mmCIF file of C-alpha atoms in Angstrom:
data_model
loop_
_atom_site.group_PDB
_atom_site.id
_atom_site.type_symbol
_atom_site.label_atom_id
_atom_site.label_comp_id
_atom_site.label_asym_id
_atom_site.label_seq_id
_atom_site.Cartn_x
_atom_site.Cartn_y
_atom_site.Cartn_z
ATOM 1 C CA MET A 1 -15.168 0.176 -14.056
ATOM 2 C CA SER A 2 -15.291 -0.734 -17.041
ATOM 3 C CA THR A 3 -12.241 -0.784 -19.627
ATOM 4 C CA GLU A 4 -13.852 -1.071 -23.162
ATOM 5 C CA ALA A 5 -13.620 1.399 -25.646
ATOM 6 C CA PRO A 6 -16.784 2.757 -27.306
ATOM 7 C CA ALA A 7 -17.521 0.080 -30.171
ATOM 8 C CA ALA A 8 -20.274 -0.264 -32.930
ATOM 9 C CA PRO A 9 -22.952 -3.375 -32.205
ATOM 10 C CA GLY A 10 -21.403 -6.292 -33.843
ATOM 11 C CA ARG A 11 -17.924 -5.586 -33.296
ATOM 12 C CA THR A 12 -15.664 -8.685 -32.782
ATOM 13 C CA PRO A 13 -13.275 -8.821 -29.036
ATOM 14 C CA VAL A 14 -10.815 -8.617 -31.162
ATOM 15 C CA ARG A 15 -11.313 -5.399 -33.148
ATOM 16 C CA ARG A 16 -12.367 -4.068 -30.073
ATOM 17 C CA LEU A 17 -9.195 -5.421 -28.215
ATOM 18 C CA LEU A 18 -6.706 -4.300 -30.616
ATOM 19 C CA PRO A 19 -6.933 -0.668 -30.752
ATOM 20 C CA LEU A 20 -6.103 -0.594 -26.889
ATOM 21 C CA ILE A 21 -2.857 -2.061 -27.113
ATOM 22 C CA VAL A 22 -0.660 0.401 -28.051
ATOM 23 C CA PRO A 23 -2.452 2.580 -25.226
ATOM 24 C CA SER A 24 -2.031 -0.072 -22.395
ATOM 25 C CA VAL A 25 1.765 -0.781 -23.328
ATOM 26 C CA VAL A 26 2.563 3.045 -23.092
ATOM 27 C CA VAL A 27 0.394 4.158 -19.641
ATOM 28 C CA GLY A 28 1.830 0.877 -18.190
ATOM 29 C CA ALA A 29 5.619 2.071 -19.047
ATOM 30 C CA ALA A 30 4.776 5.590 -18.356
ATOM 31 C CA ALA A 31 2.730 4.828 -14.431
ATOM 32 C CA ALA A 32 6.289 2.462 -13.930
ATOM 33 C CA LEU A 33 8.664 5.490 -14.962
ATOM 34 C CA VAL A 34 6.808 7.849 -12.737
ATOM 35 C CA LEU A 35 6.637 5.001 -9.380
ATOM 36 C CA LEU A 36 10.628 4.575 -10.146
ATOM 37 C CA ALA A 37 11.058 8.526 -10.356
ATOM 38 C CA VAL A 38 9.492 9.354 -7.291
ATOM 39 C CA SER A 39 11.194 6.487 -4.858
ATOM 40 C CA ALA A 40 14.386 7.473 -6.778
ATOM 41 C CA VAL A 41 14.252 11.146 -5.325
ATOM 42 C CA ALA A 42 13.191 9.734 -2.377
ATOM 43 C CA GLY A 43 15.886 7.458 -1.781
ATOM 44 C CA GLN A 44 18.930 9.816 -2.646
ATOM 45 C CA LEU A 45 16.836 12.361 -0.287
ATOM 46 C CA GLN A 46 16.764 9.541 2.503
ATOM 47 C CA ASP A 47 20.289 8.647 2.288
ATOM 48 C CA VAL A 48 20.922 12.487 2.917
ATOM 49 C CA LEU A 49 19.048 12.735 5.886
ATOM 50 C CA TRP A 50 19.314 9.522 7.631
ATOM 51 C CA GLU A 51 23.033 9.020 6.758
ATOM 52 C CA THR A 52 24.848 12.430 5.291
ATOM 53 C CA LEU A 53 23.548 14.836 7.687
ATOM 54 C CA PRO A 54 23.479 12.894 11.339
ATOM 55 C CA ASP A 55 27.260 11.666 10.223
ATOM 56 C CA ALA A 56 28.309 15.183 9.441
ATOM 57 C CA LEU A 57 26.823 16.545 12.701
ATOM 58 C CA GLY A 58 28.240 13.693 14.874
ATOM 59 C CA VAL A 59 24.688 12.562 15.660
ATOM 60 C CA GLY A 60 23.261 8.581 15.678
ATOM 61 C CA ARG A 61 22.051 8.153 12.288
ATOM 62 C CA TYR A 62 18.874 6.459 14.093
ATOM 63 C CA SER A 63 19.144 7.645 17.407
ATOM 64 C CA ALA A 64 15.834 8.709 19.269
ATOM 65 C CA PHE A 65 16.978 12.365 19.192
ATOM 66 C CA TRP A 66 17.621 12.086 15.283
ATOM 67 C CA MET A 67 14.184 10.240 14.854
ATOM 68 C CA LEU A 68 12.506 13.360 16.638
ATOM 69 C CA VAL A 69 14.205 16.075 14.668
ATOM 70 C CA VAL A 70 14.032 14.489 11.114
ATOM 71 C CA LEU A 71 10.411 12.862 11.502
ATOM 72 C CA THR A 72 9.411 16.646 13.239
ATOM 73 C CA ALA A 73 11.124 18.416 10.268
ATOM 74 C CA THR A 74 9.411 16.011 7.664
ATOM 75 C CA GLY A 75 5.845 17.043 9.210
ATOM 76 C CA VAL A 76 6.550 20.742 9.373
ATOM 77 C CA ALA A 77 7.394 20.560 5.802
ATOM 78 C CA VAL A 78 4.759 18.617 4.868
ATOM 79 C CA GLY A 79 2.355 20.717 6.827
ATOM 80 C CA LEU A 80 3.349 24.080 5.043
ATOM 81 C CA ALA A 81 3.668 22.367 1.622
ATOM 82 C CA VAL A 82 -0.622 21.073 2.280
ATOM 83 C CA TRP A 83 -1.032 24.376 3.593
ATOM 84 C CA LYS A 84 0.322 26.284 0.244
ATOM 85 C CA VAL A 85 0.521 24.357 -2.693
ATOM 86 C CA PRO A 86 -2.183 24.369 -5.470
ATOM 87 C CA GLY A 87 -4.726 21.848 -4.735
ATOM 88 C CA HIS A 88 -3.482 21.260 -0.900
ATOM 89 C CA ALA A 89 -1.736 17.821 -2.112
ATOM 90 C CA GLY A 90 -4.737 16.487 -3.126
ATOM 91 C CA PRO A 91 -7.716 15.410 -0.768
ATOM 92 C CA ASP A 92 -7.712 13.869 2.871
ATOM 93 C CA PRO A 93 -5.980 10.350 2.649
ATOM 94 C CA ALA A 94 -8.057 9.396 5.106
ATOM 95 C CA ALA A 95 -10.642 9.434 3.213
ATOM 96 C CA SER A 96 -8.927 8.049 -0.206
ATOM 97 C CA GLY A 97 -8.723 4.415 -1.632
ATOM 98 C CA LEU A 98 -6.028 3.343 -3.541
ATOM 99 C CA VAL A 99 -8.428 3.921 -7.058
ATOM 100 C CA ASP A 100 -9.961 7.407 -6.915
ATOM 101 C CA PRO A 101 -11.188 9.613 -9.607
ATOM 102 C CA PRO A 102 -8.762 11.619 -11.614
ATOM 103 C CA LEU A 103 -7.345 15.068 -10.083
ATOM 104 C CA PRO A 104 -6.886 17.648 -11.386
ATOM 105 C CA PRO A 105 -3.183 17.962 -13.069
ATOM 106 C CA GLY A 106 -2.788 21.300 -11.511
ATOM 107 C CA VAL A 107 -2.196 18.989 -7.819
ATOM 108 C CA LEU A 108 0.210 16.709 -8.827
ATOM 109 C CA PRO A 109 3.291 18.624 -8.461
ATOM 110 C CA GLY A 110 2.578 19.296 -4.404
ATOM 111 C CA LEU A 111 0.915 15.907 -4.643
ATOM 112 C CA LEU A 112 4.044 14.168 -5.365
ATOM 113 C CA LEU A 113 6.406 16.959 -3.551
ATOM 114 C CA VAL A 114 4.618 16.141 0.037
ATOM 115 C CA THR A 115 4.976 11.843 -1.193
ATOM 116 C CA VAL A 116 8.531 12.183 -1.532
ATOM 117 C CA LEU A 117 8.922 14.170 1.779
ATOM 118 C CA ALA A 118 6.776 11.547 3.527
ATOM 119 C CA LEU A 119 9.051 8.470 1.930
ATOM 120 C CA ALA A 120 12.461 9.970 2.764
ATOM 121 C CA GLY A 121 11.411 11.312 6.077
ATOM 122 C CA GLY A 122 10.566 7.897 7.635
ATOM 123 C CA VAL A 123 6.944 8.522 7.667
ATOM 124 C CA SER A 124 4.794 4.750 8.134
ATOM 125 C CA LEU A 125 2.886 4.943 5.173
ATOM 126 C CA GLY A 126 3.835 3.480 1.144
ATOM 127 C CA PRO A 127 3.802 5.280 -2.043
ATOM 128 C CA GLU A 128 0.895 3.308 -3.649
ATOM 129 C CA ASN A 129 -2.096 5.614 -3.048
ATOM 130 C CA PRO A 130 -0.516 8.723 -4.216
ATOM 131 C CA ILE A 131 1.284 7.610 -6.938
ATOM 132 C CA THR A 132 -1.612 5.753 -8.296
ATOM 133 C CA ALA A 133 -3.234 9.000 -8.146
ATOM 134 C CA ALA A 134 -0.656 10.912 -10.165
ATOM 135 C CA ASN A 135 -0.682 8.452 -12.655
ATOM 136 C CA ILE A 136 -4.808 8.256 -13.052
ATOM 137 C CA ALA A 137 -4.334 11.791 -13.602
ATOM 138 C CA LEU A 138 -1.852 12.401 -16.198
ATOM 139 C CA ALA A 139 -3.335 9.187 -17.942
ATOM 140 C CA CYS A 140 -7.142 11.048 -18.135
ATOM 141 C CA TRP A 141 -5.619 14.210 -18.812
ATOM 142 C CA LEU A 142 -3.571 13.190 -21.611
ATOM 143 C CA GLY A 143 -5.656 10.089 -22.744
ATOM 144 C CA THR A 144 -8.650 12.431 -23.299
ATOM 145 C CA ARG A 145 -6.487 14.753 -25.218
ATOM 146 C CA VAL A 146 -4.878 12.290 -27.682
ATOM 147 C CA ALA A 147 -8.085 10.366 -28.448
ATOM 148 C CA PRO A 148 -11.162 12.557 -28.044
ATOM 149 C CA GLY A 149 -14.262 11.207 -26.830
ATOM 150 C CA SER A 150 -12.202 8.249 -25.790
ATOM 151 C CA PRO A 151 -14.282 7.206 -22.070
ATOM 152 C CA ALA A 152 -12.151 8.454 -18.892
ATOM 153 C CA LEU A 153 -12.469 4.975 -17.043
ATOM 154 C CA LEU A 154 -10.551 3.639 -19.722
ATOM 155 C CA TRP A 155 -7.472 5.669 -18.718
ATOM 156 C CA MET A 156 -8.136 5.334 -15.229
ATOM 157 C CA SER A 157 -7.796 1.091 -15.632
ATOM 158 C CA LEU A 158 -4.906 0.948 -17.470
ATOM 159 C CA ALA A 159 -3.224 3.726 -15.232
ATOM 160 C CA ALA A 160 -4.296 2.344 -11.925
ATOM 161 C CA ALA A 161 -3.370 -1.411 -13.258
ATOM 162 C CA GLY A 162 0.135 -0.190 -14.519
ATOM 163 C CA THR A 163 0.971 1.365 -11.496
ATOM 164 C CA VAL A 164 -0.004 -1.467 -9.115
ATOM 165 C CA GLY A 165 1.798 -4.060 -11.630
ATOM 166 C CA ALA A 166 4.732 -1.646 -11.206
ATOM 167 C CA LEU A 167 4.279 -1.958 -7.607
ATOM 168 C CA PHE A 168 4.290 -5.160 -6.567
ATOM 169 C CA GLY A 169 6.268 -6.702 -9.875
ATOM 170 C CA THR A 170 4.102 -8.515 -11.771
ATOM 171 C CA PRO A 171 0.911 -8.147 -13.545
ATOM 172 C CA VAL A 172 -1.105 -11.047 -11.403
ATOM 173 C CA ALA A 173 -2.146 -8.483 -8.714
ATOM 174 C CA ALA A 174 -3.868 -5.603 -10.895
ATOM 175 C CA ALA A 175 -5.538 -8.522 -12.843
ATOM 176 C CA LEU A 176 -6.912 -9.910 -9.632
ATOM 177 C CA ILE A 177 -8.244 -6.426 -8.535
ATOM 178 C CA PHE A 178 -9.610 -5.591 -11.445
ATOM 179 C CA SER A 179 -11.628 -9.235 -11.291
ATOM 180 C CA GLU A 180 -13.270 -8.196 -8.306
ATOM 181 C CA VAL A 181 -14.012 -4.686 -9.868
ATOM 182 C CA LEU A 182 -15.512 -6.064 -13.280
ATOM 183 C CA ALA A 183 -17.122 -9.284 -11.998
ATOM 184 C CA GLY A 184 -20.281 -7.388 -11.342
ATOM 185 C CA ARG A 185 -20.399 -4.994 -14.003
ATOM 186 C CA PRO A 186 -22.165 -5.320 -17.077
ATOM 187 C CA GLY A 187 -20.101 -5.034 -20.506
ATOM 188 C CA PRO A 188 -19.604 -6.495 -23.800
ATOM 189 C CA GLY A 189 -17.344 -9.780 -23.939
ATOM 190 C CA ALA A 190 -16.099 -11.890 -21.442
ATOM 191 C CA LEU A 191 -14.438 -11.602 -18.303
ATOM 192 C CA TRP A 192 -11.243 -11.680 -19.715
ATOM 193 C CA ASP A 193 -11.960 -9.742 -22.678
ATOM 194 C CA ARG A 194 -12.116 -6.834 -20.296
ATOM 195 C CA LEU A 195 -9.373 -7.900 -17.758
ATOM 196 C CA LEU A 196 -6.628 -7.955 -21.178
ATOM 197 C CA PRO A 197 -6.140 -3.914 -21.247
ATOM 198 C CA PRO A 198 -5.501 -3.695 -17.592
ATOM 199 C CA LEU A 199 -3.770 -7.007 -17.776
ATOM 200 C CA LEU A 200 -1.450 -5.752 -20.457
ATOM 201 C CA ALA A 201 -0.810 -2.088 -18.455
ATOM 202 C CA GLY A 202 0.136 -4.091 -15.394
ATOM 203 C CA GLY A 203 2.534 -6.506 -17.457
ATOM 204 C CA THR A 204 3.663 -3.699 -18.938
ATOM 205 C CA GLY A 205 4.475 -1.579 -15.852
ATOM 206 C CA ALA A 206 6.305 -4.681 -13.924
ATOM 207 C CA VAL A 207 8.648 -5.318 -16.694
ATOM 208 C CA THR A 208 9.461 -2.068 -16.816
ATOM 209 C CA VAL A 209 10.407 -1.960 -12.747
ATOM 210 C CA THR A 210 12.034 -5.250 -13.289
ATOM 211 C CA LEU A 211 14.204 -4.611 -15.910
ATOM 212 C CA LEU A 212 15.570 -0.927 -14.256
ATOM 213 C CA ALA A 213 15.206 -1.764 -10.234
ATOM 214 C CA HIS A 214 15.247 -5.682 -9.963
ATOM 215 C CA PRO A 215 12.401 -5.623 -6.980
ATOM 216 C CA SER A 216 11.872 -8.877 -4.720
ATOM 217 C CA PHE A 217 9.139 -9.443 -2.304
ATOM 218 C CA ASP A 218 10.818 -12.633 -1.565
ATOM 219 C CA LEU A 219 11.533 -12.634 2.279
ATOM 220 C CA SER A 220 13.639 -15.452 2.004
ATOM 221 C CA LEU A 221 11.714 -17.401 4.937
ATOM 222 C CA PRO A 222 12.682 -20.933 5.451
ATOM 223 C CA ASP A 223 11.252 -23.625 3.177
ATOM 224 C CA TYR A 224 7.325 -24.752 4.058
ATOM 225 C CA PRO A 225 7.319 -28.292 3.990
ATOM 226 C CA GLY A 226 3.988 -28.513 2.776
ATOM 227 C CA PRO A 227 0.378 -28.951 4.793
ATOM 228 C CA HIS A 228 -0.204 -30.815 7.668
ATOM 229 C CA TRP A 229 -3.564 -31.566 9.544
ATOM 230 C CA GLY A 230 -1.895 -29.543 12.804
ATOM 231 C CA ASP A 231 -1.182 -26.518 10.342
ATOM 232 C CA LEU A 232 -4.636 -25.982 10.295
ATOM 233 C CA PRO A 233 -5.590 -24.501 13.156
ATOM 234 C CA GLY A 234 -2.487 -22.766 13.799
ATOM 235 C CA ALA A 235 -3.464 -21.004 10.273
ATOM 236 C CA PHE A 236 -6.831 -20.581 11.258
ATOM 237 C CA LEU A 237 -6.184 -18.805 14.665
ATOM 238 C CA VAL A 238 -3.116 -16.790 13.353
ATOM 239 C CA ALA A 239 -5.060 -15.188 10.467
ATOM 240 C CA SER A 240 -8.119 -14.470 12.667
ATOM 241 C CA ALA A 241 -6.247 -13.202 15.364
ATOM 242 C CA ALA A 242 -4.499 -10.647 12.655
ATOM 243 C CA ALA A 243 -8.020 -9.797 11.365
ATOM 244 C CA VAL A 244 -9.076 -8.747 14.646
ATOM 245 C CA VAL A 245 -5.753 -6.816 15.079
ATOM 246 C CA GLY A 246 -5.741 -5.008 11.940
ATOM 247 C CA MET A 247 -9.680 -4.539 13.023
ATOM 248 C CA ALA A 248 -8.305 -2.833 15.876
ATOM 249 C CA ALA A 249 -6.673 -0.035 13.960
ATOM 250 C CA VAL A 250 -9.829 0.602 11.896
ATOM 251 C CA TYR A 251 -11.879 1.172 14.460
ATOM 252 C CA ALA A 252 -9.493 3.567 16.000
ATOM 253 C CA LEU A 253 -9.319 5.681 12.717
ATOM 254 C CA PRO A 254 -12.000 7.850 12.902
ATOM 255 C CA TYR A 255 -10.953 8.886 16.636
ATOM 256 C CA VAL A 256 -7.084 9.322 15.798
ATOM 257 C CA HIS A 257 -8.381 11.545 12.754
ATOM 258 C CA GLY A 258 -10.857 13.378 14.950
ATOM 259 C CA ALA A 259 -8.455 14.470 17.120
ATOM 260 C CA PHE A 260 -5.898 15.837 14.280
ATOM 261 C CA ALA A 261 -8.866 17.582 12.779
ATOM 262 C CA ARG A 262 -9.670 19.561 15.636
ATOM 263 C CA LEU A 263 -6.262 21.491 14.839
ATOM 264 C CA ARG A 264 -8.163 22.332 11.664
ATOM 265 C CA ARG A 265 -4.594 23.806 9.998
ATOM 266 C CA PRO A 266 -2.217 21.266 8.264
ATOM 267 C CA TRP A 267 0.501 23.377 9.116
ATOM 268 C CA LEU A 268 -0.419 22.477 12.759
ATOM 269 C CA ALA A 269 -1.915 19.134 12.539
ATOM 270 C CA ILE A 270 0.631 17.145 10.412
ATOM 271 C CA PRO A 271 4.313 18.478 12.369
ATOM 272 C CA LEU A 272 2.043 17.060 15.140
ATOM 273 C CA GLY A 273 1.655 14.112 13.608
ATOM 274 C CA GLY A 274 5.667 13.832 12.690
ATOM 275 C CA LEU A 275 6.630 14.755 16.140
ATOM 276 C CA VAL A 276 4.089 11.326 17.181
ATOM 277 C CA LEU A 277 5.594 9.522 14.847
ATOM 278 C CA GLY A 278 9.140 10.684 15.948
ATOM 279 C CA LEU A 279 8.365 9.541 19.662
ATOM 280 C CA LEU A 280 7.074 6.042 18.064
ATOM 281 C CA GLY A 281 10.236 5.568 16.097
ATOM 282 C CA ALA A 282 12.188 5.790 19.219
ATOM 283 C CA LEU A 283 9.885 3.670 21.097
ATOM 284 C CA GLY A 284 9.191 0.570 18.388
ATOM 285 C CA GLY A 285 13.201 1.020 17.101
ATOM 286 C CA HIS A 286 14.146 2.427 13.114
ATOM 287 C CA LEU A 287 12.991 -0.770 11.728
ATOM 288 C CA THR A 288 9.652 0.475 12.208
ATOM 289 C CA LEU A 289 9.898 4.041 10.227
ATOM 290 C CA PHE A 290 9.531 4.532 6.353
ATOM 291 C CA LYS A 291 6.870 2.236 4.468
ATOM 292 C CA GLY A 292 8.512 -0.864 6.114
ATOM 293 C CA LEU A 293 9.186 -2.960 2.549
ATOM 294 C CA ASP A 294 13.071 -2.723 3.179
ATOM 295 C CA GLU A 295 12.782 -3.224 6.989
ATOM 296 C CA VAL A 296 10.665 -6.264 7.241
ATOM 297 C CA LYS A 297 13.422 -8.207 5.071
ATOM 298 C CA VAL A 298 15.961 -7.367 8.074
ATOM 299 C CA LEU A 299 12.903 -9.081 10.064
ATOM 300 C CA ALA A 300 12.266 -12.283 8.348
ATOM 301 C CA ALA A 301 16.185 -12.505 8.044
ATOM 302 C CA ASP A 302 15.923 -13.049 11.647
ATOM 303 C CA PRO A 303 13.022 -15.103 12.659
ATOM 304 C CA ASP A 304 14.743 -15.859 16.075
ATOM 305 C CA GLY A 305 16.510 -12.311 16.733
ATOM 306 C CA TRP A 306 14.050 -10.785 19.077
ATOM 307 C CA SER A 307 11.491 -11.850 21.551
ATOM 308 C CA ALA A 308 7.666 -12.485 21.165
ATOM 309 C CA GLY A 309 7.300 -9.274 23.113
ATOM 310 C CA GLY A 310 9.891 -6.998 20.831
ATOM 311 C CA PHE A 311 7.595 -8.653 17.445
ATOM 312 C CA ALA A 312 4.217 -7.587 19.889
ATOM 313 C CA LEU A 313 5.969 -4.286 19.884
ATOM 314 C CA MET A 314 6.514 -3.366 16.441
ATOM 315 C CA THR A 315 3.423 -4.625 15.501
ATOM 316 C CA VAL A 316 1.789 -2.304 17.297
ATOM 317 C CA VAL A 317 3.764 0.570 16.680
ATOM 318 C CA LYS A 318 3.870 0.355 13.091
ATOM 319 C CA LEU A 319 0.123 0.165 13.262
ATOM 320 C CA ALA A 320 -0.126 2.914 15.360
ATOM 321 C CA ALA A 321 2.453 4.866 13.217
ATOM 322 C CA LEU A 322 0.136 3.943 10.090
ATOM 323 C CA LEU A 323 -2.721 5.718 12.004
ATOM 324 C CA VAL A 324 -0.974 8.541 13.134
ATOM 325 C CA ALA A 325 0.463 9.500 9.714
ATOM 326 C CA THR A 326 -3.129 8.908 7.780
ATOM 327 C CA SER A 327 -4.840 10.680 10.211
ATOM 328 C CA CYS A 328 -2.327 13.583 10.580
ATOM 329 C CA GLY A 329 -2.789 14.611 6.731
ATOM 330 C CA PHE A 330 0.651 12.750 5.595
ATOM 331 C CA ARG A 331 0.281 11.703 1.507
ATOM 332 C CA GLY A 332 0.859 7.513 1.681
ATOM 333 C CA GLY A 333 -0.831 4.015 0.979
ATOM 334 C CA ARG A 334 -1.657 1.869 4.050
ATOM 335 C CA ILE A 335 -0.402 -1.521 1.610
ATOM 336 C CA PHE A 336 3.089 -1.729 2.585
ATOM 337 C CA PRO A 337 3.287 -0.572 6.554
ATOM 338 C CA SER A 338 0.281 -3.109 7.089
ATOM 339 C CA VAL A 339 2.672 -6.289 5.316
ATOM 340 C CA PHE A 340 5.691 -4.985 8.217
ATOM 341 C CA ALA A 341 2.571 -5.365 10.883
ATOM 342 C CA GLY A 342 1.610 -8.989 9.520
ATOM 343 C CA VAL A 343 5.262 -9.961 9.330
ATOM 344 C CA ALA A 344 5.956 -8.323 12.960
ATOM 345 C CA LEU A 345 2.887 -10.447 13.738
ATOM 346 C CA GLY A 346 3.502 -13.562 12.631
ATOM 347 C CA LEU A 347 7.191 -13.761 13.804
ATOM 348 C CA CYS A 348 5.134 -13.070 17.303
ATOM 349 C CA ALA A 349 3.115 -15.953 16.674
ATOM 350 C CA HIS A 350 6.145 -18.286 15.666
ATOM 351 C CA ALA A 351 7.972 -17.297 18.977
ATOM 352 C CA LEU A 352 4.959 -17.803 21.468
ATOM 353 C CA VAL A 353 4.094 -20.773 19.735
ATOM 354 C CA PRO A 354 6.734 -23.031 17.838
ATOM 355 C CA GLN A 355 5.353 -25.281 16.963
ATOM 356 C CA VAL A 356 3.347 -23.058 14.075
ATOM 357 C CA GLN A 357 6.198 -23.241 11.103
ATOM 358 C CA VAL A 358 7.372 -19.674 10.906
ATOM 359 C CA THR A 359 6.547 -18.946 7.291
ATOM 360 C CA LEU A 360 2.993 -20.170 7.324
ATOM 361 C CA ALA A 361 2.269 -17.602 10.770
ATOM 362 C CA VAL A 362 3.981 -14.848 8.865
ATOM 363 C CA VAL A 363 1.977 -15.289 5.728
ATOM 364 C CA CYS A 364 -1.153 -15.652 7.895
ATOM 365 C CA ALA A 365 -0.588 -12.990 9.903
ATOM 366 C CA VAL A 366 -0.104 -10.600 6.751
ATOM 367 C CA LEU A 367 -3.203 -12.296 5.016
ATOM 368 C CA GLY A 368 -5.368 -11.322 8.045
ATOM 369 C CA ILE A 369 -4.320 -7.482 8.467
ATOM 370 C CA LEU A 370 -4.207 -6.999 5.329
ATOM 371 C CA LEU A 371 -7.765 -8.308 4.877
ATOM 372 C CA ALA A 372 -8.849 -5.989 7.578
ATOM 373 C CA VAL A 373 -7.326 -3.022 6.193
ATOM 374 C CA THR A 374 -7.702 -3.138 2.449
ATOM 375 C CA ARG A 375 -11.027 -5.077 2.469
ATOM 376 C CA GLN A 376 -9.464 -6.520 -1.197
ATOM 377 C CA GLY A 377 -9.504 -10.357 -0.907
ATOM 378 C CA TRP A 378 -7.014 -11.179 -3.805
ATOM 379 C CA ILE A 379 -4.431 -8.419 -3.182
ATOM 380 C CA SER A 380 -4.480 -9.766 0.424
ATOM 381 C CA LEU A 381 -4.420 -13.594 -0.815
ATOM 382 C CA PHE A 382 -1.366 -12.671 -3.599
ATOM 383 C CA THR A 383 0.485 -10.412 -1.471
ATOM 384 C CA ALA A 384 0.977 -12.960 1.501
ATOM 385 C CA ALA A 385 1.540 -15.973 -1.178
ATOM 386 C CA VAL A 386 4.142 -13.335 -2.693
ATOM 387 C CA LEU A 387 6.024 -13.033 0.270
ATOM 388 C CA ALA A 388 6.509 -16.774 0.778
ATOM 389 C CA ALA A 389 7.581 -17.366 -2.900
ATOM 390 C CA ASP A 390 6.204 -20.915 -2.286
ATOM 391 C CA THR A 391 3.160 -22.417 -4.211
ATOM 392 C CA THR A 392 2.365 -25.139 -1.267
ATOM 393 C CA VAL A 393 1.395 -22.471 1.258
ATOM 394 C CA LEU A 394 -1.790 -21.319 -1.358
ATOM 395 C CA PRO A 395 -4.003 -24.093 -0.138
ATOM 396 C CA LEU A 396 -3.609 -23.165 3.514
ATOM 397 C CA LEU A 397 -3.913 -19.578 2.657
ATOM 398 C CA ALA A 398 -7.432 -19.755 1.044
ATOM 399 C CA LEU A 399 -9.218 -21.844 3.773
ATOM 400 C CA ALA A 400 -7.357 -19.181 6.473
ATOM 401 C CA SER A 401 -9.096 -16.152 4.687
ATOM 402 C CA VAL A 402 -12.350 -17.733 5.065
ATOM 403 C CA PRO A 403 -12.805 -17.265 9.047
ATOM 404 C CA ALA A 404 -10.601 -13.766 8.546
ATOM 405 C CA TRP A 405 -12.986 -12.420 5.601
ATOM 406 C CA LEU A 406 -15.812 -13.454 8.146
ATOM 407 C CA LEU A 407 -14.203 -11.246 10.827
ATOM 408 C CA VAL A 408 -14.401 -8.010 8.640
ATOM 409 C CA THR A 409 -16.535 -8.241 6.234
ATOM 410 C CA GLY A 410 -19.379 -6.023 6.466
ATOM 411 C CA ARG A 411 -17.564 -3.597 8.966
ATOM 412 C CA PRO A 412 -15.834 -0.368 8.824
ATOM 413 C CA GLN A 413 -13.151 0.070 6.299
ATOM 414 C CA MET A 414 -9.505 1.784 7.071
ATOM 415 C CA GLN A 415 -11.298 4.866 4.720
ATOM 416 C CA LEU A 416 -13.363 7.445 5.808
ATOM 417 C CA HIS A 417 -15.968 9.641 3.815
ATOM 418 C CA ASP A 418 -15.169 13.343 3.441
ATOM 419 C CA ASP A 419 -17.360 14.466 7.090
ATOM 420 C CA GLY A 420 -14.584 11.856 8.838
ATOM 421 C CA THR A 421 -17.238 8.789 9.557
ATOM 422 C CA ALA A 422 -16.289 5.483 9.132
ATOM 423 C CA LEU A 423 -16.396 3.864 5.374
ATOM 424 C CA ARG A 424 -18.571 0.631 5.460
#
């Protein structure tokens, strides 16, 4: 993906980059505002569904009965919307990645509607994929009209970077993702020249979200005292085990997706998926609902609050919920639920082997699962490190990524082709 605007031969990098500054800032800020708006609406609806209504009815907020009711009802609402809205709320989420070609603008109202419903209803998916898709579609549609002749890939890159920056609260994540994309593609200027526009868009998106919402990924885990020789085996084993667990979910995706696809109608498949998610929530507890960012902070705040079996159960339930939600047709992303599963698995590893320092166990498990699910090395390293907010874990994370990456590279991804076969 190139971020270069058309340039005359001999044009200096400065003259190529200056015209991109204002579009980068505008698109980055707009991407953040779309994310904040969708999150705010979903948060308000979530309060109604999980606090106001059960309190008015005298039902436990997170009782097994209420989880079944809300998630099944969410499945019915989303299934009917996907069936009836223009464009059916976008393509099959199991076949969608984080950055895909722009959708037609007419698809966006339905896509955003079902995203809000899923986020509020407790579905185990994050907002990243549909919000990125919506921002890319809006940026390409408006950008090519404001600046006729400008490449659609420019607007795609700015919108994707702005959204990623807003999601993670920093432009570094966006720059790392695009460094993978751009490194192997020819284009004028140094790599940093080509990274500058998406970096600016990501930075603007991150600043906008930080000023308006003050998000934080810091789990307030215990301080990591620094690398020791004894930490190496634990880091390697936890990251590798997490990668294997993540790959189990990856290999299961075509089968679970195929089972729901046999129903052929979204108004059948998605409500059934909602029912299954309600049953999984009743099994794993209410912390396994939703995208998992707030819930994972509850886990990390009390590393000794559950047994190893409890943490293992939450890991399995969250990954199963992610599989079901992605397979049956709910729209959403896979990064945030995977982070929850990784944290729970890391806490399980620490509970089983207390000699593995808790912070190291958590970040290595998150790293391994994200490598398996996303196949994005930089974003996996970055996300794991941000959770600890401690740079002393970076050397061990980098080392632990090697065996984990060797386990996942060249294998199927947690994304399908349009025909339902695994993507490699």
